mmCIF file of C-alpha atoms and ligand atoms in Angstrom:
data_model
loop_
_atom_site.group_PDB
_atom_site.id
_atom_site.type_symbol
_atom_site.label_atom_id
_atom_site.label_comp_id
_atom_site.label_asym_id
_atom_site.label_seq_id
_atom_site.Cartn_x
_atom_site.Cartn_y
_atom_site.Cartn_z
ATOM 1 C CA MET A 596 0.000 0.000 0.000
ATOM 2 C CA TYR A 597 2.837 2.401 0.815
ATOM 3 C CA GLN A 598 4.458 1.640 -2.539
ATOM 4 C CA LYS A 599 1.111 2.277 -4.222
ATOM 5 C CA CYS A 600 0.869 5.686 -2.530
ATOM 6 C CA LEU A 601 4.459 6.512 -3.550
ATOM 7 C CA ALA A 602 3.654 5.601 -7.160
ATOM 8 C CA CYS A 603 0.685 8.015 -7.084
ATOM 9 C CA VAL A 604 2.932 10.728 -5.624
ATOM 10 C CA LYS A 605 5.548 10.167 -8.322
ATOM 11 C CA LYS A 606 2.980 10.515 -11.097
ATOM 12 C CA ILE A 607 1.459 13.650 -9.523
ATOM 13 C CA LYS A 608 4.851 15.269 -8.887
ATOM 14 C CA GLY A 609 5.645 14.724 -12.566
ATOM 15 C CA ILE A 610 2.743 17.094 -13.262
ATOM 16 C CA ILE A 611 2.877 19.615 -10.406
ATOM 17 C CA GLY A 612 6.681 19.861 -10.124
ATOM 18 C CA ASP A 613 7.724 21.561 -6.896
ATOM 19 C CA PHE A 614 4.267 22.890 -5.956
ATOM 20 C CA VAL A 615 3.690 21.952 -2.308
ATOM 21 C CA PRO A 616 0.115 22.167 -1.021
ATOM 22 C CA GLU A 617 0.021 23.063 2.681
ATOM 23 C CA THR A 618 -3.649 22.351 3.154
ATOM 24 C CA ALA A 619 -5.824 19.697 1.568
ATOM 25 C CA VAL A 620 -9.586 19.957 1.221
ATOM 26 C CA VAL A 621 -11.705 16.921 0.418
ATOM 27 C CA LEU A 622 -14.972 18.035 -1.149
ATOM 28 C CA GLY A 623 -18.076 15.992 -0.427
ATOM 29 C CA SER A 624 -21.209 15.303 -2.469
ATOM 30 C CA GLY A 625 -22.367 18.410 -4.306
ATOM 31 C CA LEU A 626 -19.796 20.638 -2.552
ATOM 32 C CA GLY A 627 -17.476 20.791 -5.555
ATOM 33 C CA GLY A 628 -18.449 24.444 -6.186
ATOM 34 C CA PHE A 629 -15.642 25.435 -3.810
ATOM 35 C CA ALA A 630 -13.246 24.578 -6.627
ATOM 36 C CA GLU A 631 -14.398 27.629 -8.609
ATOM 37 C CA GLY A 632 -12.671 29.939 -6.135
ATOM 38 C CA ILE A 633 -9.274 28.293 -6.521
ATOM 39 C CA ASP A 634 -6.597 29.908 -8.670
ATOM 40 C CA VAL A 635 -5.858 26.515 -10.219
ATOM 41 C CA LYS A 636 -2.291 25.871 -11.350
ATOM 42 C CA PHE A 637 -2.582 22.135 -12.032
ATOM 43 C CA SER A 638 -5.545 19.809 -12.417
ATOM 44 C CA VAL A 639 -4.985 16.063 -12.263
ATOM 45 C CA ASN A 640 -7.728 13.544 -13.048
ATOM 46 C CA TYR A 641 -7.875 10.633 -10.613
ATOM 47 C CA ALA A 642 -8.156 8.330 -13.608
ATOM 48 C CA ASP A 643 -4.717 9.460 -14.822
ATOM 49 C CA ILE A 644 -3.011 8.464 -11.557
ATOM 50 C CA PRO A 645 -2.188 4.738 -11.565
ATOM 51 C CA GLY A 646 -3.630 3.046 -8.461
ATOM 52 C CA PHE A 647 -5.643 6.089 -7.344
ATOM 53 C CA PRO A 648 -9.257 5.115 -6.567
ATOM 54 C CA VAL A 649 -11.834 6.568 -8.949
ATOM 55 C CA SER A 650 -15.314 7.633 -7.827
ATOM 56 C CA THR A 651 -18.369 6.247 -9.577
ATOM 57 C CA VAL A 652 -21.278 7.982 -7.804
ATOM 58 C CA LYS A 653 -23.451 10.559 -9.595
ATOM 59 C CA GLY A 654 -22.585 14.036 -8.312
ATOM 60 C CA HIS A 655 -18.948 13.074 -7.693
ATOM 61 C CA VAL A 656 -16.249 14.077 -10.111
ATOM 62 C CA GLY A 657 -12.678 12.871 -9.693
ATOM 63 C CA LYS A 658 -9.981 15.547 -9.845
ATOM 64 C CA LEU A 659 -7.162 16.916 -7.742
ATOM 65 C CA LEU A 660 -6.900 20.681 -8.117
ATOM 66 C CA PHE A 661 -3.627 22.289 -7.070
ATOM 67 C CA GLY A 662 -3.485 26.042 -6.732
ATOM 68 C CA PHE A 663 -3.874 29.063 -4.511
ATOM 69 C CA TYR A 664 -6.877 29.835 -2.392
ATOM 70 C CA ASN A 665 -6.877 32.959 -0.327
ATOM 71 C CA LYS A 666 -3.136 33.120 -1.262
ATOM 72 C CA LYS A 667 -2.437 29.741 0.360
ATOM 73 C CA PRO A 668 -1.106 26.777 -1.611
ATOM 74 C CA ILE A 669 -3.784 24.128 -1.401
ATOM 75 C CA VAL A 670 -4.998 20.966 -3.041
ATOM 76 C CA ALA A 671 -8.681 20.191 -3.359
ATOM 77 C CA ALA A 672 -9.809 16.635 -3.944
ATOM 78 C CA GLN A 673 -13.009 17.008 -5.890
ATOM 79 C CA GLY A 674 -14.827 13.734 -5.401
ATOM 80 C CA ARG A 675 -14.009 10.789 -3.166
ATOM 81 C CA VAL A 676 -14.591 7.064 -3.218
ATOM 82 C CA HIS A 677 -16.627 5.109 -0.712
ATOM 83 C CA CYS A 678 -16.223 1.572 0.528
ATOM 84 C CA TYR A 679 -19.702 0.691 -0.764
ATOM 85 C CA GLU A 680 -18.319 1.090 -4.285
ATOM 86 C CA GLY A 681 -16.215 -1.989 -3.590
ATOM 87 C CA TYR A 682 -13.059 -0.328 -2.297
ATOM 88 C CA THR A 683 -11.471 -1.544 0.928
ATOM 89 C CA PRO A 684 -11.090 1.104 3.651
ATOM 90 C CA ALA A 685 -7.318 1.103 2.993
ATOM 91 C CA GLU A 686 -7.947 1.802 -0.705
ATOM 92 C CA ALA A 687 -10.520 4.488 0.112
ATOM 93 C CA VAL A 688 -7.940 6.445 2.132
ATOM 94 C CA ILE A 689 -5.192 6.366 -0.526
ATOM 95 C CA PRO A 690 -6.078 9.967 -1.477
ATOM 96 C CA VAL A 691 -5.648 11.170 2.118
ATOM 97 C CA ARG A 692 -2.269 9.484 2.403
ATOM 98 C CA VAL A 693 -1.125 10.733 -0.981
ATOM 99 C CA LEU A 694 -2.102 14.295 -0.017
ATOM 100 C CA LYS A 695 -0.012 13.933 3.122
ATOM 101 C CA LEU A 696 2.971 12.678 1.118
ATOM 102 C CA LEU A 697 2.583 15.651 -1.225
ATOM 103 C CA GLY A 698 3.166 17.946 1.747
ATOM 104 C CA ALA A 699 -0.282 18.736 3.154
ATOM 105 C CA ASP A 700 -0.132 18.710 6.932
ATOM 106 C CA THR A 701 -3.671 19.974 7.430
ATOM 107 C CA ILE A 702 -6.756 18.394 5.922
ATOM 108 C CA ILE A 703 -10.310 19.696 5.838
ATOM 109 C CA LEU A 704 -12.740 16.854 5.265
ATOM 110 C CA THR A 705 -16.209 17.811 4.097
ATOM 111 C CA ASN A 706 -19.224 15.668 3.499
ATOM 112 C CA ALA A 707 -22.958 15.446 3.107
ATOM 113 C CA ALA A 708 -24.568 13.829 6.136
ATOM 114 C CA GLY A 709 -27.960 12.982 7.523
ATOM 115 C CA GLY A 710 -29.025 14.841 10.660
ATOM 116 C CA ILE A 711 -29.950 12.676 13.625
ATOM 117 C CA ASN A 712 -30.283 15.352 16.242
ATOM 118 C CA GLU A 713 -33.550 17.292 16.109
ATOM 119 C CA ASN A 714 -31.585 20.535 16.579
ATOM 120 C CA LEU A 715 -30.119 20.045 13.116
ATOM 121 C CA ASN A 716 -31.973 20.991 9.950
ATOM 122 C CA PRO A 717 -31.257 20.340 6.280
ATOM 123 C CA GLY A 718 -28.923 23.072 5.052
ATOM 124 C CA ASP A 719 -27.134 23.336 8.424
ATOM 125 C CA PHE A 720 -23.378 23.001 8.766
ATOM 126 C CA MET A 721 -22.058 20.785 11.529
ATOM 127 C CA LEU A 722 -18.471 20.987 12.660
ATOM 128 C CA ILE A 723 -17.353 17.463 13.489
ATOM 129 C CA THR A 724 -15.955 17.398 17.018
ATOM 130 C CA ASP A 725 -15.551 13.618 17.213
ATOM 131 C CA HIS A 726 -16.689 10.503 15.393
ATOM 132 C CA ILE A 727 -17.949 6.950 15.838
ATOM 133 C CA SER A 728 -16.353 4.576 13.363
ATOM 134 C CA PHE A 729 -17.383 1.189 14.860
ATOM 135 C CA PHE A 730 -19.588 0.378 11.909
ATOM 136 C CA ALA A 731 -16.877 0.812 9.319
ATOM 137 C CA ASP A 732 -13.771 -1.357 9.077
ATOM 138 C CA SER A 733 -10.546 0.414 9.997
ATOM 139 C CA PRO A 734 -8.417 1.773 7.147
ATOM 140 C CA LEU A 735 -5.408 0.777 9.301
ATOM 141 C CA THR A 736 -6.244 -2.949 9.124
ATOM 142 C CA GLY A 737 -3.283 -5.053 8.003
ATOM 143 C CA LYS A 738 0.435 -4.545 8.465
ATOM 144 C CA ASN A 739 1.099 -1.108 9.907
ATOM 145 C CA ILE A 740 2.701 1.387 7.544
ATOM 146 C CA ASP A 741 5.341 2.779 9.872
ATOM 147 C CA GLU A 742 6.200 5.521 7.382
ATOM 148 C CA PHE A 743 2.799 7.058 8.151
ATOM 149 C CA GLY A 744 2.390 6.405 11.848
ATOM 150 C CA VAL A 745 2.319 4.017 14.778
ATOM 151 C CA ARG A 746 0.452 0.719 15.068
ATOM 152 C CA PHE A 747 -1.911 1.919 17.787
ATOM 153 C CA PRO A 748 -2.514 5.593 17.114
ATOM 154 C CA ASP A 749 -4.186 7.764 19.710
ATOM 155 C CA MET A 750 -7.656 8.909 18.650
ATOM 156 C CA SER A 751 -8.548 10.952 21.706
ATOM 157 C CA ALA A 752 -8.464 14.211 19.739
ATOM 158 C CA VAL A 753 -8.878 13.409 16.042
ATOM 159 C CA TYR A 754 -10.367 16.800 15.185
ATOM 160 C CA ASP A 755 -7.827 19.492 15.933
ATOM 161 C CA ARG A 756 -8.962 21.751 18.767
ATOM 162 C CA LYS A 757 -7.312 24.846 17.270
ATOM 163 C CA LEU A 758 -9.039 24.251 13.919
ATOM 164 C CA ILE A 759 -12.355 23.803 15.743
ATOM 165 C CA ASP A 760 -11.850 27.164 17.454
ATOM 166 C CA ILE A 761 -10.860 28.832 14.178
ATOM 167 C CA ALA A 762 -13.901 27.400 12.367
ATOM 168 C CA LEU A 763 -16.288 28.504 15.117
ATOM 169 C CA SER A 764 -14.887 32.009 15.335
ATOM 170 C CA GLU A 765 -14.819 32.512 11.542
ATOM 171 C CA ALA A 766 -18.408 31.214 11.236
ATOM 172 C CA LYS A 767 -19.481 33.677 13.910
ATOM 173 C CA LYS A 768 -17.819 36.573 12.088
ATOM 174 C CA LEU A 769 -19.560 35.547 8.854
ATOM 175 C CA LYS A 770 -22.881 35.062 10.678
ATOM 176 C CA ILE A 771 -23.034 31.501 9.353
ATOM 177 C CA GLU A 772 -24.553 29.160 11.874
ATOM 178 C CA LEU A 773 -22.089 26.356 12.555
ATOM 179 C CA LYS A 774 -23.370 23.674 14.880
ATOM 180 C CA GLU A 775 -21.120 21.087 16.504
ATOM 181 C CA GLY A 776 -21.593 17.355 16.768
ATOM 182 C CA ILE A 777 -20.433 13.785 16.529
ATOM 183 C CA TYR A 778 -20.411 12.070 13.148
ATOM 184 C CA ALA A 779 -21.078 8.345 12.851
ATOM 185 C CA GLN A 780 -19.859 6.478 9.802
ATOM 186 C CA VAL A 781 -21.919 3.629 8.414
ATOM 187 C CA LYS A 782 -21.113 1.383 5.475
ATOM 188 C CA GLY A 783 -24.053 2.164 3.173
ATOM 189 C CA PRO A 784 -24.906 2.366 0.354
ATOM 190 C CA GLN A 785 -28.428 1.862 1.663
ATOM 191 C CA TYR A 786 -29.594 4.628 3.947
ATOM 192 C CA GLU A 787 -30.216 3.583 7.551
ATOM 193 C CA THR A 788 -33.428 2.204 8.989
ATOM 194 C CA PRO A 789 -35.252 4.231 11.647
ATOM 195 C CA ALA A 790 -34.150 1.630 14.224
ATOM 196 C CA GLU A 791 -30.516 2.101 13.215
ATOM 197 C CA ILE A 792 -30.888 5.853 13.589
ATOM 198 C CA VAL A 793 -32.360 5.426 17.084
ATOM 199 C CA ALA A 794 -29.372 3.184 17.901
ATOM 200 C CA LEU A 795 -26.861 5.737 16.554
ATOM 201 C CA SER A 796 -28.595 8.495 18.454
ATOM 202 C CA ARG A 797 -28.337 6.524 21.695
ATOM 203 C CA LEU A 798 -24.650 5.973 20.997
ATOM 204 C CA GLY A 799 -24.252 9.743 20.928
ATOM 205 C CA ALA A 800 -24.134 10.556 17.219
ATOM 206 C CA GLN A 801 -25.674 13.743 15.838
ATOM 207 C CA ALA A 802 -25.049 13.060 12.152
ATOM 208 C CA VAL A 803 -24.515 10.033 9.939
ATOM 209 C CA GLY A 804 -22.605 9.530 6.704
ATOM 210 C CA MET A 805 -20.633 7.024 4.680
ATOM 211 C CA SER A 806 -17.177 8.520 4.224
ATOM 212 C CA THR A 807 -15.365 10.683 6.661
ATOM 213 C CA ALA A 808 -14.392 8.810 9.837
ATOM 214 C CA ILE A 809 -12.034 6.438 8.019
ATOM 215 C CA GLU A 810 -10.377 9.372 6.248
ATOM 216 C CA ALA A 811 -9.977 11.183 9.552
ATOM 217 C CA ILE A 812 -8.413 8.046 11.068
ATOM 218 C CA ALA A 813 -5.888 7.740 8.223
ATOM 219 C CA ALA A 814 -5.098 11.458 8.424
ATOM 220 C CA LYS A 815 -4.635 11.402 12.189
ATOM 221 C CA HIS A 816 -2.519 8.253 11.913
ATOM 222 C CA ALA A 817 -0.277 10.137 9.501
ATOM 223 C CA GLY A 818 0.035 13.090 11.870
ATOM 224 C CA MET A 819 -2.170 15.517 9.938
ATOM 225 C CA ARG A 820 -4.258 18.219 11.597
ATOM 226 C CA VAL A 821 -7.860 17.339 10.822
ATOM 227 C CA CYS A 822 -10.944 19.527 10.482
ATOM 228 C CA GLY A 823 -14.300 17.988 9.534
ATOM 229 C CA ILE A 824 -17.419 19.795 8.350
ATOM 230 C CA SER A 825 -20.699 18.083 7.501
ATOM 231 C CA LEU A 826 -23.421 19.678 5.484
ATOM 232 C CA ILE A 827 -26.696 18.298 6.781
ATOM 233 C CA THR A 828 -28.525 17.524 3.566
ATOM 234 C CA ASN A 829 -31.469 15.618 4.998
ATOM 235 C CA MET A 830 -32.858 14.372 8.250
ATOM 236 C CA ALA A 831 -31.868 10.758 8.879
ATOM 237 C CA ALA A 832 -34.404 7.956 8.434
ATOM 238 C CA GLY A 833 -37.386 8.052 10.744
ATOM 239 C CA ILE A 834 -36.719 11.594 12.011
ATOM 240 C CA TRP A 835 -39.010 12.885 9.296
ATOM 241 C CA LYS A 836 -41.695 10.487 8.198
ATOM 242 C CA LYS A 837 -40.670 10.361 4.550
ATOM 243 C CA PRO A 838 -38.330 8.249 2.437
ATOM 244 C CA LEU A 839 -34.775 9.486 1.778
ATOM 245 C CA SER A 840 -33.559 10.226 -1.703
ATOM 246 C CA HIS A 841 -30.106 10.887 -3.130
ATOM 247 C CA ASN A 842 -31.576 13.782 -5.186
ATOM 248 C CA GLU A 843 -32.576 15.536 -1.987
ATOM 249 C CA VAL A 844 -28.985 15.204 -0.757
ATOM 250 C CA ILE A 845 -27.608 16.736 -3.968
ATOM 251 C CA GLU A 846 -30.208 19.546 -4.023
ATOM 252 C CA SER A 847 -29.575 20.759 -0.493
ATOM 253 C CA SER A 848 -25.824 20.697 -0.961
ATOM 254 C CA GLU A 849 -26.145 22.854 -4.074
ATOM 255 C CA LYS A 850 -28.199 25.408 -2.133
ATOM 256 C CA ALA A 851 -25.607 25.644 0.647
ATOM 257 C CA GLN A 852 -22.576 26.062 -1.641
ATOM 258 C CA ALA A 853 -22.153 29.841 -1.238
ATOM 259 C CA ASP A 854 -22.040 29.844 2.570
ATOM 260 C CA PHE A 855 -19.894 26.758 2.521
ATOM 261 C CA CYS A 856 -17.328 28.460 0.263
ATOM 262 C CA HIS A 857 -17.249 31.575 2.455
ATOM 263 C CA LEU A 858 -16.700 29.497 5.546
ATOM 264 C CA LEU A 859 -13.915 27.413 3.994
ATOM 265 C CA GLN A 860 -12.243 30.511 2.602
ATOM 266 C CA ALA A 861 -12.197 32.104 6.047
ATOM 267 C CA ILE A 862 -10.890 28.954 7.737
ATOM 268 C CA ILE A 863 -8.129 28.447 5.158
ATOM 269 C CA GLY A 864 -7.135 32.100 5.558
ATOM 270 C CA ARG A 865 -6.450 31.429 9.239
ATOM 271 C CA ILE A 866 -4.534 28.144 8.899
HETATM 272 N N1 HPA B 642 -27.324 8.663 5.868
HETATM 273 C C1 HPA B 642 -26.076 8.304 5.487
HETATM 274 N N2 HPA B 642 -25.332 9.027 4.672
HETATM 275 C C2 HPA B 642 -25.834 10.190 4.233
HETATM 276 C C3 HPA B 642 -27.116 10.624 4.592
HETATM 277 C C4 HPA B 642 -27.902 9.821 5.458
HETATM 278 O O1 HPA B 642 -29.044 10.140 5.828
HETATM 279 N N3 HPA B 642 -27.312 11.834 3.982
HETATM 280 C C5 HPA B 642 -26.173 12.100 3.282
HETATM 281 N N4 HPA B 642 -25.281 11.106 3.434
#
């Protein structure tokens, strides 16, 4: 796996030369609009990087954009893969590890998530303060890759406290409501049953999604500073008495794009 990541890095470096992104942003479902604000210097299609996992879901493109945002050198991963597409957790976190090897020591993970807590509403942003990953297999399964981190990494503060404070204070300045909560990762691709949502709620989760906890684990393992932001696109199953649809998820993320971009811009400006 390490060799695979190095091969991706080699291919990408052949394109971007000595550009070093300090911050990486992973853009979730329908949140790709952020890319429009980047002064893009290099764009690399996932499909052109040997061994890099390629997303297949509607609403997900697959590109790494290297450039300047708010004068900072960044890389944005537009589109991600999920384990339900058939990738192992270790394969699904190749992008995170490659971004680290390219020089990014901070990563902002964004996603679309279902709201479990009744205080959340579709269109809300939730800063991830912690996660529950029990229901997903660990991306660190298998022989440890010592080049990234230790066998038994500490997960007592996955989401960087300083980044949490920055995000909250920037949101306040922008008058964007930023709630806080715990994100639970499930395997999907089916949405949860109402009973599963009751169970997740009792475990302490406020939001549910299918992507981010394993990425945060890989990033933390590799010593990156992690920030996580969920866009609540829908209320989780059983909270509202209506079926869930993927279109609803895409529609609400499109509506929230402008605020989302302002918030990310402000956070990146402070990193
Ligand atoms: N459940 C799981 N993943 C999701 C949801 C949901 O309700 N909404 C967006 N991603």
